[in-house]
Short mmCIF file of C-alpha atoms in Angstrom, two decimals:
data_model
loop_
_atom_site.label_atom_id
_atom_site.label_comp_id
_atom_site.label_asym_id
_atom_site.label_seq_id
_atom_site.Cartn_x
_atom_site.Cartn_y
_atom_site.Cartn_z
CA MET A 262 -134.77 -79.62 28.61
CA LEU A 263 -132.12 -81.03 26.25
CA LEU A 264 -128.46 -80.56 27.18
CA THR A 265 -125.78 -80.98 24.50
CA LYS A 266 -122.08 -80.93 25.31
CA TYR A 267 -119.52 -79.55 22.90
CA THR A 268 -115.75 -79.68 23.18
CA HIS A 269 -114.35 -78.21 26.39
CA ALA A 270 -116.63 -75.79 28.31
CA CYS A 271 -119.36 -75.16 25.73
CA VAL A 272 -122.85 -76.47 26.51
CA ARG A 273 -126.16 -75.90 24.71
CA LEU A 274 -129.59 -76.04 26.38
CA GLU A 275 -132.83 -76.34 24.39
CA LYS A 276 -136.31 -75.88 25.83
CA ASP A 277 -139.68 -75.06 24.21
CA GLY A 278 -138.00 -74.14 20.95
CA LYS A 279 -135.52 -71.76 22.61
CA VAL A 280 -131.73 -72.19 22.79
CA LEU A 281 -129.27 -71.00 25.43
CA VAL A 282 -125.50 -71.51 25.02
CA PHE A 283 -122.74 -71.43 27.65
CA ASP A 284 -119.15 -70.49 26.79
CA PRO A 285 -118.68 -71.01 23.03
CA GLY A 286 -114.87 -70.91 23.11
CA ASN A 287 -112.14 -71.47 20.57
CA PHE A 288 -111.76 -75.18 21.44
CA SER A 289 -115.46 -75.73 20.73
CA GLU A 290 -117.68 -76.28 17.69
CA THR A 291 -119.01 -72.74 17.89
CA ASP A 292 -120.89 -72.85 14.58
CA GLN A 293 -122.95 -75.81 15.76
CA ALA A 294 -123.40 -74.54 19.31
CA LEU A 295 -124.52 -71.06 18.25
CA ALA A 296 -126.81 -72.13 15.41
CA GLY A 297 -130.26 -70.73 16.17
CA ALA A 298 -129.21 -69.55 19.63
CA ASP A 299 -131.48 -67.10 21.46
CA ALA A 300 -129.14 -66.32 24.37
CA VAL A 301 -125.46 -66.78 25.23
CA LEU A 302 -123.94 -66.81 28.72
CA ILE A 303 -120.19 -66.13 28.98
CA THR A 304 -118.45 -66.96 32.25
CA HIS A 305 -115.19 -65.08 31.62
CA GLU A 306 -112.82 -63.58 29.08
CA HIS A 307 -110.40 -66.44 28.35
CA PRO A 308 -110.53 -67.58 24.71
CA ASP A 309 -111.31 -71.20 25.56
CA HIS A 310 -114.61 -69.81 26.92
CA ILE A 311 -115.38 -67.16 24.33
CA ASP A 312 -114.40 -67.16 20.67
CA VAL A 313 -114.80 -63.41 20.26
CA ASP A 314 -114.97 -63.47 16.46
CA ALA A 315 -117.57 -66.24 16.36
CA VAL A 316 -119.70 -64.60 19.05
CA THR A 317 -119.45 -61.19 17.38
CA ALA A 318 -120.56 -62.70 14.08
CA ALA A 319 -123.52 -64.35 15.78
CA LEU A 320 -124.53 -61.07 17.42
CA LEU A 321 -124.39 -59.25 14.09
CA ALA A 322 -126.18 -62.01 12.20
CA GLY A 323 -129.04 -62.58 14.64
CA GLY A 324 -131.15 -59.55 15.35
CA SER A 325 -132.53 -60.92 18.62
CA LEU A 326 -129.58 -62.81 20.14
CA GLN A 327 -129.02 -61.75 23.77
CA LEU A 328 -125.61 -62.04 25.42
CA PHE A 329 -124.69 -61.91 29.12
CA ALA A 330 -121.11 -61.67 30.40
CA PRO A 331 -118.86 -60.04 32.99
CA ALA A 332 -118.55 -56.29 32.46
CA GLY A 333 -115.16 -56.39 30.77
CA VAL A 334 -116.29 -58.96 28.21
CA ALA A 335 -119.52 -57.08 27.58
CA ALA A 336 -117.59 -53.85 26.95
CA GLN A 337 -115.25 -55.56 24.49
CA LEU A 338 -118.16 -57.00 22.53
CA ARG A 339 -119.99 -53.66 22.42
CA GLU A 340 -116.90 -52.16 20.77
CA LYS A 341 -116.76 -54.93 18.18
CA ALA A 342 -120.52 -55.03 17.55
CA PRO A 343 -121.92 -51.58 18.42
CA ASP A 344 -125.19 -52.25 16.60
CA ALA A 345 -125.83 -55.13 19.00
CA GLY A 346 -125.01 -53.02 22.07
CA PRO A 347 -128.54 -53.07 23.58
CA ARG A 348 -128.48 -56.88 23.46
CA ILE A 349 -125.15 -57.19 25.31
CA HIS A 350 -125.60 -57.23 29.09
CA ALA A 351 -123.04 -56.97 31.89
CA VAL A 352 -123.58 -59.41 34.76
CA ALA A 353 -122.29 -59.29 38.33
CA PRO A 354 -122.60 -61.98 41.03
CA GLY A 355 -125.92 -62.22 42.83
CA GLU A 356 -128.21 -61.18 39.98
CA ASP A 357 -131.42 -62.79 38.73
CA PHE A 358 -132.68 -62.33 35.18
CA GLU A 359 -134.78 -63.93 32.47
CA THR A 360 -133.66 -64.53 28.89
CA ALA A 361 -135.24 -66.51 26.05
CA GLY A 362 -137.62 -68.20 28.47
CA PHE A 363 -134.83 -69.33 30.82
CA SER A 364 -134.43 -68.06 34.39
CA VAL A 365 -130.82 -67.36 35.43
CA ARG A 366 -129.08 -66.57 38.69
CA SER A 367 -125.41 -65.53 38.80
CA PHE A 368 -122.76 -66.60 41.30
CA GLY A 369 -119.05 -66.24 41.92
CA GLY A 370 -116.97 -63.22 41.10
CA GLN A 371 -113.47 -64.26 40.12
CA HIS A 372 -111.54 -66.91 38.22
CA ALA A 373 -109.73 -69.55 40.24
CA LEU A 374 -106.06 -68.81 40.87
CA ILE A 375 -103.68 -70.27 38.27
CA HIS A 376 -100.48 -68.70 39.65
CA PRO A 377 -99.81 -65.61 41.78
CA GLN A 378 -98.10 -63.93 38.82
CA ILE A 379 -101.06 -64.48 36.50
CA PRO A 380 -103.77 -61.82 37.00
CA VAL A 381 -107.13 -63.04 38.25
CA VAL A 382 -110.06 -62.08 36.00
CA ALA A 383 -113.78 -61.83 36.64
CA ASN A 384 -115.72 -65.10 36.43
CA ILE A 385 -119.49 -65.60 36.67
CA GLY A 386 -121.17 -68.94 37.34
CA TYR A 387 -124.71 -69.34 36.00
CA PHE A 388 -127.60 -71.36 37.51
CA VAL A 389 -130.33 -71.92 34.93
CA ASP A 390 -133.98 -72.87 35.50
CA SER A 391 -133.28 -74.04 39.07
CA ASN A 392 -131.52 -76.98 37.46
CA VAL A 393 -128.19 -76.53 35.63
CA TYR A 394 -125.10 -74.91 37.16
CA HIS A 395 -122.11 -73.92 35.01
CA PRO A 396 -119.36 -72.57 37.30
CA GLY A 397 -116.99 -71.36 34.59
CA ASP A 398 -113.40 -71.53 35.83
CA SER A 399 -114.16 -71.74 39.53
CA PHE A 400 -115.28 -74.10 42.24
CA ILE A 401 -117.77 -71.68 43.78
CA VAL A 402 -120.55 -73.68 45.42
CA PRO A 403 -123.78 -71.76 44.83
CA ASP A 404 -125.52 -70.84 48.08
CA GLY A 405 -129.24 -70.94 48.76
CA VAL A 406 -130.13 -73.19 45.84
CA GLU A 407 -130.37 -76.90 45.09
CA VAL A 408 -128.50 -77.79 41.92
CA ARG A 409 -130.01 -80.71 40.01
CA THR A 410 -127.49 -80.86 37.16
CA LEU A 411 -123.85 -79.91 37.77
CA LEU A 412 -121.33 -79.18 35.02
CA VAL A 413 -117.94 -80.18 36.41
CA PRO A 414 -114.61 -78.65 35.28
CA VAL A 415 -112.70 -81.92 35.36
CA HIS A 416 -109.28 -80.60 34.32
CA ALA A 417 -107.55 -77.22 34.12
CA PRO A 418 -104.27 -75.42 34.87
CA TRP A 419 -105.99 -74.11 38.00
CA ASN A 420 -107.29 -77.33 39.54
CA LYS A 421 -106.31 -80.75 40.85
CA VAL A 422 -108.31 -83.97 41.15
CA GLY A 423 -108.99 -83.58 44.88
CA GLU A 424 -110.53 -80.16 44.30
CA VAL A 425 -112.73 -81.52 41.52
CA VAL A 426 -113.98 -84.28 43.82
CA ASP A 427 -114.58 -81.85 46.71
CA PHE A 428 -116.56 -79.55 44.39
CA VAL A 429 -118.85 -82.40 43.35
CA ILE A 430 -119.26 -83.47 47.00
CA GLY A 431 -119.95 -79.88 48.05
CA VAL A 432 -122.67 -79.25 45.49
CA ARG A 433 -124.26 -82.74 45.84
CA ALA A 434 -126.30 -82.50 42.66
CA PRO A 435 -128.14 -85.69 41.65
CA LYS A 436 -126.60 -85.53 38.16
CA ALA A 437 -123.17 -84.35 37.00
CA PHE A 438 -121.52 -84.10 33.59
CA PRO A 439 -118.01 -83.03 32.49
CA ILE A 440 -116.84 -79.73 31.09
CA HIS A 441 -113.37 -78.19 30.69
CA ASP A 442 -111.80 -81.42 29.49
CA ALA A 443 -110.14 -80.58 26.15
CA LEU A 444 -106.60 -80.77 27.55
CA LEU A 445 -107.00 -84.35 28.83
CA ASN A 446 -106.03 -87.46 26.88
CA GLU A 447 -108.08 -90.63 27.33
CA ASN A 448 -105.84 -92.01 30.08
CA GLY A 449 -106.17 -88.83 32.10
CA ARG A 450 -109.89 -88.63 31.48
CA ARG A 451 -110.50 -92.15 32.76
CA LEU A 452 -108.43 -91.47 35.88
CA VAL A 453 -110.15 -88.20 36.79
CA GLU A 454 -113.65 -89.39 35.94
CA GLY A 455 -113.12 -92.59 37.89
CA HIS A 456 -112.41 -90.62 41.05
CA VAL A 457 -115.30 -88.21 40.44
CA SER A 458 -117.73 -91.03 39.75
CA ARG A 459 -116.69 -93.15 42.72
CA PHE A 460 -116.58 -90.43 45.36
CA GLY A 461 -119.55 -88.54 43.97
CA ALA A 462 -121.71 -91.66 44.26
CA ARG A 463 -121.00 -91.84 47.99
CA TYR A 464 -122.68 -88.44 48.39
CA GLY A 465 -125.62 -89.01 46.02
CA THR A 466 -124.22 -87.70 42.73
CA GLU A 467 -124.44 -89.81 39.58
CA TYR A 468 -121.61 -88.74 37.29
CA ARG A 469 -121.91 -89.52 33.58
CA HIS A 470 -119.35 -88.97 30.85
CA LEU A 471 -120.45 -87.02 27.79
CA SER A 472 -118.36 -86.72 24.65
CA SER A 473 -118.59 -83.77 22.30
CA GLY A 474 -121.92 -83.84 20.52
CA ASP A 475 -123.64 -86.05 23.09
CA SER A 476 -127.08 -84.94 24.31
CA VAL A 477 -129.12 -85.85 27.37
CA GLU A 478 -132.57 -84.91 28.66
CA ILE A 479 -132.42 -83.29 32.07
#
């Protein structure tokens, strides 16, 4: 399986001629990420995780594109693209489904707290092909599974470095790559990734930096 990182939280998986895309948001290169996509997984409603106009256009342009998202996001997209309604699926935590040749299990339930006065929204983490885990905006450690490839939210208004490190230690995946990094400059990136790499290695996780457009076989 080929994993390609795009800016921020968007990641593309390719396997056996099929394409699955996580979180094509408005910080990301959505045209590249969604090109030829067979399925899209949306973790939550924030615009840095879903560019609604780009995703709607992809749903209307591709007659077979399947989309999975929390119920509120799914309802919004059905209103904007009613003809694609049967291909837009609401997902809750604890579900298993197949799409475009990929097996998916959902985890989580809610977005991490930013501030008590900012409402908490639904957030779904996705575990794909018993391999890749994208947590969205949360540090939910998936139970009952062994993650082989962890996508790590390295920086956000809702996290701090110690929580990022503890998440990596808690999951203990052999491989880890960054997501949710568009708000970091290079100095901040080196600092955060240095901690993640050093402490992760003590617990068996090899952390590797990926820039936007980089691909890796997993």
